[in-house]
Amino acid sequence: MTTLVDMYAKFGCSAMIACYAKNGKAFEALKLFREMMLKTEEDVGPNSVTMVSVLQACAALAALEQGKLIHGYILRNGLEEYGIIPSVEHYASMVDLLGRANKLEEAAKFIDDMRIEPGPKVWGSLLGSSRIHCNVEFAERASTKLFQLEPANAGNYVLLADTYAEAGKWDEIEVKRQIHSFVSTDEFNPQIEQLHALLCELSSEMKEKGYVPQIKVVLYDLGEEEKERIVLGHSEKLALAFGLINTSNAEPIRITKNLRLCEDCHSFTKFISKFARKEILVRDVNRFHHFRDGVCSCGDYW
């Protein structure tokens, strides 16, 4: 039964604390956590996964003080009351919570004071937050550690390069005397021409209804028209177009993304969910996004 619940959670369809947190239902996750803590007489208590999920819910709601209280409780009482030992996931969730609230200096100090050795998850949380807030100092600090811990992870190089580019530091994007190129288009898909044509048509029609391409995510010195062409070719948009072509009207579209969903793809998918009357579920590196009727479950905070 546990495996079955986990399976539904990974497909965006389940309902317990961890599933609520993963699917952008942060209020529901915290509400259920409070109910759990009141049912001690029924021998129902949190475990390590529960606490990580609750901290993730706090991050989704920018509930900084509540997250600090919960983490402090884990350190003080977790082992004695529930057998919970703070793990790398707990610390990474706290760094994510602090970083998303733009408390990057506090997040860095938190890492320095950790009781265990910070790993890729902790430094990755700091790098992701630094990218969101375009903070070069902390992005460099985190990426230096990540390049040592996981040198083959291309996502870390992408996040640092994007931070440099948004900050106007074009000369800093070269890594080890090589220019790293990451391609999102798929020219070998047999439907590629049909996908591009559909995206162009949808983009034109949605512009009339208020859609404005977020070309700021293209951090290159190009004209607006070329930037629009680039964002229209993002892999998640191609996947979305493929889903629109190859699924029935009643079927939801499910997409998995190996990086953080960019602002334009997020905006584009919201419009599509309303424009095409389609339920769309996107799982990026951070969380699930449930798009329906022009609204995302993350509340545009991810």
Short mmCIF file of C-alpha atoms in Angstrom, two decimals:
data_model
loop_
_atom_site.label_atom_id
_atom_site.label_comp_id
_atom_site.label_asym_id
_atom_site.label_seq_id
_atom_site.Cartn_x
_atom_site.Cartn_y
_atom_site.Cartn_z
CA MET A 1 0.00 0.00 0.00
CA THR A 2 2.85 2.38 0.79
CA THR A 3 4.39 1.72 -2.63
CA LEU A 4 1.01 2.30 -4.26
CA VAL A 5 0.58 5.66 -2.51
CA ASP A 6 4.13 6.61 -3.54
CA MET A 7 3.35 5.70 -7.15
CA TYR A 8 0.26 7.92 -7.17
CA ALA A 9 2.26 10.72 -5.54
CA LYS A 10 4.85 10.62 -8.30
CA PHE A 11 2.07 10.96 -10.85
CA GLY A 12 0.60 13.94 -9.01
CA CYS A 13 -2.55 12.19 -7.77
CA SER A 14 -2.15 11.38 -4.06
CA ALA A 15 -2.97 13.14 -0.81
CA MET A 16 -0.78 12.69 2.28
CA ILE A 17 1.76 15.18 3.70
CA ALA A 18 4.65 14.35 1.38
CA CYS A 19 2.32 14.21 -1.60
CA TYR A 20 0.72 17.54 -0.72
CA ALA A 21 4.16 19.17 -0.44
CA LYS A 22 5.37 17.76 -3.77
CA ASN A 23 2.22 18.83 -5.56
CA GLY A 24 2.15 22.44 -4.40
CA LYS A 25 -0.55 21.92 -1.75
CA ALA A 26 1.49 23.55 1.02
CA PHE A 27 -1.45 24.76 3.12
CA GLU A 28 -2.96 21.27 3.09
CA ALA A 29 0.41 19.71 4.01
CA LEU A 30 0.81 21.94 7.06
CA LYS A 31 -2.81 21.43 8.09
CA LEU A 32 -2.39 17.66 7.96
CA PHE A 33 0.89 17.93 9.89
CA ARG A 34 -0.85 19.86 12.68
CA GLU A 35 -3.56 17.18 12.83
CA MET A 36 -0.88 14.48 13.06
CA MET A 37 0.88 16.22 15.96
CA LEU A 38 -2.43 16.35 17.88
CA LYS A 39 -3.03 12.61 17.55
CA THR A 40 -0.24 11.40 19.82
CA GLU A 41 -2.68 9.21 21.73
CA GLU A 42 -3.26 7.24 18.53
CA ASP A 43 0.46 6.54 18.20
CA VAL A 44 0.60 8.56 14.98
CA GLY A 45 3.82 10.55 14.80
CA PRO A 46 6.06 12.12 12.16
CA ASN A 47 9.17 10.48 10.79
CA SER A 48 12.16 11.90 8.94
CA VAL A 49 10.35 12.06 5.58
CA THR A 50 7.41 13.87 7.19
CA MET A 51 9.66 16.60 8.56
CA VAL A 52 11.43 17.11 5.23
CA SER A 53 8.06 17.41 3.51
CA VAL A 54 6.82 19.94 6.06
CA LEU A 55 9.94 22.06 5.59
CA GLN A 56 9.38 21.92 1.82
CA ALA A 57 5.82 23.10 2.37
CA CYS A 58 7.13 26.01 4.45
CA ALA A 59 9.50 26.92 1.60
CA ALA A 60 6.61 26.89 -0.88
CA LEU A 61 4.68 29.34 1.32
CA ALA A 62 7.73 31.46 2.22
CA ALA A 63 6.85 30.61 5.84
CA LEU A 64 10.34 31.35 7.11
CA GLU A 65 9.67 31.64 10.84
CA GLN A 66 7.49 28.54 10.92
CA GLY A 67 10.19 26.58 9.11
CA LYS A 68 12.81 27.74 11.60
CA LEU A 69 10.62 26.62 14.50
CA ILE A 70 10.08 23.20 12.96
CA HIS A 71 13.78 22.71 12.23
CA GLY A 72 14.65 23.80 15.78
CA TYR A 73 12.13 21.31 17.11
CA ILE A 74 13.76 18.52 15.08
CA LEU A 75 17.17 19.35 16.57
CA ARG A 76 15.89 19.59 20.15
CA ASN A 77 13.23 16.88 20.38
CA GLY A 78 13.21 14.84 17.20
CA LEU A 79 15.50 12.03 18.30
CA GLU A 80 14.06 11.63 21.79
CA GLU A 81 10.38 11.77 20.82
CA TYR A 82 10.26 10.25 17.34
CA GLY A 83 13.72 8.80 16.64
CA ILE A 84 14.37 11.47 13.98
CA ILE A 85 18.01 12.27 13.27
CA PRO A 86 18.53 15.45 11.17
CA SER A 87 19.63 14.40 7.68
CA VAL A 88 21.14 16.12 4.66
CA GLU A 89 17.59 16.46 3.30
CA HIS A 90 16.52 18.41 6.41
CA TYR A 91 19.41 20.83 6.04
CA ALA A 92 18.92 21.18 2.29
CA SER A 93 15.25 22.03 2.85
CA MET A 94 16.20 24.74 5.34
CA VAL A 95 18.77 26.22 2.96
CA ASP A 96 16.10 26.23 0.26
CA LEU A 97 13.65 27.94 2.62
CA LEU A 98 16.17 30.65 3.57
CA GLY A 99 17.40 31.08 0.01
CA ARG A 100 13.97 31.48 -1.54
CA ALA A 101 13.25 34.19 1.02
CA ASN A 102 16.44 35.93 -0.25
CA LYS A 103 18.20 35.32 3.06
CA LEU A 104 21.29 34.05 1.24
CA GLU A 105 23.81 35.26 3.78
CA GLU A 106 21.85 33.54 6.53
CA ALA A 107 21.64 30.40 4.37
CA ALA A 108 25.41 30.39 3.89
CA LYS A 109 25.99 30.79 7.64
CA PHE A 110 23.49 27.99 8.24
CA ILE A 111 25.62 25.73 6.03
CA ASP A 112 28.79 26.72 7.89
CA ASP A 113 27.13 25.78 11.21
CA MET A 114 25.78 22.42 10.04
CA ARG A 115 26.38 19.43 12.29
CA ILE A 116 27.08 17.17 9.31
CA GLU A 117 29.07 17.60 6.11
CA PRO A 118 27.00 19.46 3.48
CA GLY A 119 26.66 17.53 0.24
CA PRO A 120 25.42 18.30 -3.29
CA LYS A 121 21.80 18.68 -2.15
CA VAL A 122 22.68 21.44 0.32
CA TRP A 123 24.99 23.34 -2.03
CA GLY A 124 22.52 22.78 -4.87
CA SER A 125 19.79 24.48 -2.82
CA LEU A 126 22.07 27.49 -2.29
CA LEU A 127 23.00 27.64 -5.99
CA GLY A 128 19.36 27.44 -7.07
CA SER A 129 18.35 30.26 -4.74
CA SER A 130 21.33 32.35 -5.85
CA ARG A 131 20.19 31.93 -9.46
CA ILE A 132 16.65 33.01 -8.59
CA HIS A 133 17.91 36.20 -6.90
CA CYS A 134 20.85 36.71 -9.32
CA ASN A 135 23.43 36.76 -6.54
CA VAL A 136 26.80 36.08 -8.16
CA GLU A 137 28.74 35.92 -4.88
CA PHE A 138 26.79 33.03 -3.40
CA ALA A 139 26.32 31.33 -6.79
CA GLU A 140 30.10 31.17 -7.15
CA ARG A 141 30.50 29.94 -3.58
CA ALA A 142 28.01 27.12 -4.08
CA SER A 143 29.14 26.14 -7.57
CA THR A 144 32.80 25.91 -6.49
CA LYS A 145 31.78 23.18 -4.05
CA LEU A 146 29.45 21.50 -6.55
CA PHE A 147 32.08 21.36 -9.29
CA GLN A 148 34.23 19.38 -6.85
CA LEU A 149 31.44 17.12 -5.61
CA GLU A 150 29.73 16.35 -8.93
CA PRO A 151 31.85 17.63 -11.85
CA ALA A 152 29.73 15.84 -14.46
CA ASN A 153 26.43 17.52 -13.48
CA ALA A 154 25.71 19.90 -16.35
CA GLY A 155 22.85 21.57 -14.48
CA ASN A 156 25.26 23.27 -12.07
CA TYR A 157 27.19 24.85 -14.95
CA VAL A 158 23.95 26.02 -16.53
CA LEU A 159 22.76 27.71 -13.33
CA LEU A 160 26.08 29.49 -12.79
CA ALA A 161 26.25 30.58 -16.43
CA ASP A 162 22.69 31.92 -16.28
CA THR A 163 23.52 33.85 -13.10
CA TYR A 164 26.59 35.40 -14.73
CA ALA A 165 24.64 36.28 -17.86
CA GLU A 166 21.73 37.90 -16.02
CA ALA A 167 24.25 39.92 -13.99
CA GLY A 168 25.92 41.05 -17.25
CA LYS A 169 29.16 39.13 -16.53
CA TRP A 170 29.55 37.65 -19.99
CA ASP A 171 33.29 37.06 -19.65
CA GLU A 172 32.72 34.69 -16.72
CA ILE A 173 30.72 32.05 -18.65
CA GLU A 174 33.78 30.27 -20.02
CA VAL A 175 34.56 27.20 -17.88
CA LYS A 176 37.99 25.58 -17.97
CA ARG A 177 38.81 27.32 -21.27
CA GLN A 178 35.79 25.75 -22.97
CA ILE A 179 32.41 27.16 -23.93
CA HIS A 180 29.71 24.72 -22.83
CA SER A 181 26.64 24.56 -25.07
CA PHE A 182 23.36 22.96 -23.94
CA VAL A 183 20.77 22.28 -26.65
CA SER A 184 17.06 21.91 -25.85
CA THR A 185 15.61 21.38 -29.35
CA ASP A 186 15.02 17.91 -30.77
CA GLU A 187 15.42 17.93 -34.53
CA PHE A 188 15.16 14.13 -34.80
CA ASN A 189 11.55 13.84 -33.63
CA PRO A 190 9.45 12.74 -36.64
CA GLN A 191 6.80 15.32 -35.68
CA ILE A 192 9.24 18.19 -35.13
CA GLU A 193 7.95 20.38 -37.97
CA GLN A 194 4.36 19.87 -36.82
CA LEU A 195 5.36 20.71 -33.21
CA HIS A 196 7.08 23.95 -34.21
CA ALA A 197 4.15 24.95 -36.42
CA LEU A 198 1.67 24.34 -33.59
CA LEU A 199 3.76 26.33 -31.11
CA CYS A 200 4.02 29.28 -33.50
CA GLU A 201 0.26 29.21 -34.07
CA LEU A 202 -0.51 28.97 -30.35
CA SER A 203 1.92 31.75 -29.50
CA SER A 204 0.34 34.11 -32.04
CA GLU A 205 -3.20 33.36 -30.84
CA MET A 206 -2.28 33.68 -27.15
CA LYS A 207 -0.56 37.02 -27.70
CA GLU A 208 -3.94 38.37 -28.73
CA LYS A 209 -5.29 37.19 -25.38
CA GLY A 210 -2.54 38.76 -23.28
CA TYR A 211 0.40 36.37 -23.41
CA VAL A 212 3.73 38.21 -23.39
CA PRO A 213 6.86 36.08 -24.06
CA GLN A 214 9.34 36.31 -21.17
CA ILE A 215 12.37 36.87 -23.38
CA LYS A 216 14.47 37.99 -20.40
CA VAL A 217 15.19 34.30 -19.78
CA VAL A 218 17.31 34.33 -22.96
CA LEU A 219 20.54 35.74 -21.60
CA TYR A 220 22.25 36.47 -24.90
CA ASP A 221 22.80 39.65 -26.88
CA LEU A 222 20.16 39.04 -29.54
CA GLY A 223 17.16 40.85 -31.00
CA GLU A 224 13.69 40.38 -29.52
CA GLU A 225 12.43 38.31 -32.46
CA GLU A 226 15.35 35.89 -32.18
CA LYS A 227 14.86 35.62 -28.41
CA GLU A 228 11.18 34.79 -28.93
CA ARG A 229 12.18 32.06 -31.37
CA ILE A 230 14.59 30.58 -28.82
CA VAL A 231 12.11 30.48 -25.92
CA LEU A 232 9.53 28.94 -28.22
CA GLY A 233 11.94 26.05 -28.84
CA HIS A 234 12.40 25.14 -25.18
CA SER A 235 12.13 21.40 -24.60
CA GLU A 236 9.14 21.63 -22.25
CA LYS A 237 7.17 23.56 -24.89
CA LEU A 238 7.99 20.89 -27.48
CA ALA A 239 6.81 18.24 -25.01
CA LEU A 240 3.63 20.25 -24.40
CA ALA A 241 2.94 20.55 -28.13
CA PHE A 242 3.56 16.81 -28.53
CA GLY A 243 1.04 16.15 -25.77
CA LEU A 244 -1.58 18.41 -27.35
CA ILE A 245 -1.23 16.61 -30.67
CA ASN A 246 -1.11 13.05 -29.34
CA THR A 247 -3.62 12.98 -26.45
CA SER A 248 -7.38 13.17 -26.32
CA ASN A 249 -9.15 16.20 -24.89
CA ALA A 250 -9.94 14.41 -21.62
CA GLU A 251 -6.40 13.19 -20.98
CA PRO A 252 -4.05 15.28 -18.83
CA ILE A 253 -0.56 15.99 -20.14
CA ARG A 254 2.34 14.94 -17.88
CA ILE A 255 5.82 16.34 -18.46
CA THR A 256 9.07 15.76 -16.56
CA LYS A 257 11.78 18.46 -16.71
CA ASN A 258 15.37 17.88 -15.55
CA LEU A 259 15.92 21.55 -14.61
CA ARG A 260 13.86 24.31 -13.04
CA LEU A 261 10.92 25.35 -15.20
CA CYS A 262 11.75 28.74 -16.75
CA GLU A 263 9.48 31.76 -16.30
CA ASP A 264 8.34 31.81 -19.93
CA CYS A 265 7.50 28.10 -20.07
CA HIS A 266 5.57 28.52 -16.82
CA SER A 267 3.60 31.47 -18.23
CA PHE A 268 3.09 29.72 -21.59
CA THR A 269 1.77 26.55 -19.91
CA LYS A 270 -0.67 28.53 -17.76
CA PHE A 271 -2.12 30.13 -20.90
CA ILE A 272 -2.31 26.76 -22.68
CA SER A 273 -4.15 25.14 -19.76
CA LYS A 274 -6.86 27.78 -20.09
CA PHE A 275 -6.70 28.32 -23.83
CA ALA A 276 -6.85 24.58 -24.69
CA ARG A 277 -8.95 23.63 -21.61
CA LYS A 278 -6.32 21.09 -20.68
CA GLU A 279 -4.99 19.80 -17.37
CA ILE A 280 -1.19 19.82 -17.45
CA LEU A 281 1.19 18.40 -14.83
CA VAL A 282 4.86 19.36 -15.03
CA ARG A 283 7.44 17.89 -12.66
CA ASP A 284 10.61 19.98 -12.67
CA VAL A 285 13.70 19.56 -10.49
CA ASN A 286 11.99 21.37 -7.59
CA ARG A 287 8.36 20.24 -7.52
CA PHE A 288 5.14 19.34 -9.32
CA HIS A 289 3.24 22.08 -11.12
CA HIS A 290 -0.48 21.48 -11.67
CA PHE A 291 -1.84 23.76 -14.39
CA ARG A 292 -5.58 24.13 -14.81
CA ASP A 293 -7.78 26.97 -16.11
CA GLY A 294 -4.81 29.34 -16.37
CA VAL A 295 -3.64 28.82 -12.77
CA CYS A 296 -0.68 26.86 -11.37
CA SER A 297 -0.69 25.12 -8.00
CA CYS A 298 2.62 26.76 -7.08
CA GLY A 299 1.02 30.21 -7.04
CA ASP A 300 3.87 31.43 -9.32
CA TYR A 301 6.37 30.83 -6.49
CA TRP A 302 8.78 27.99 -7.18
#
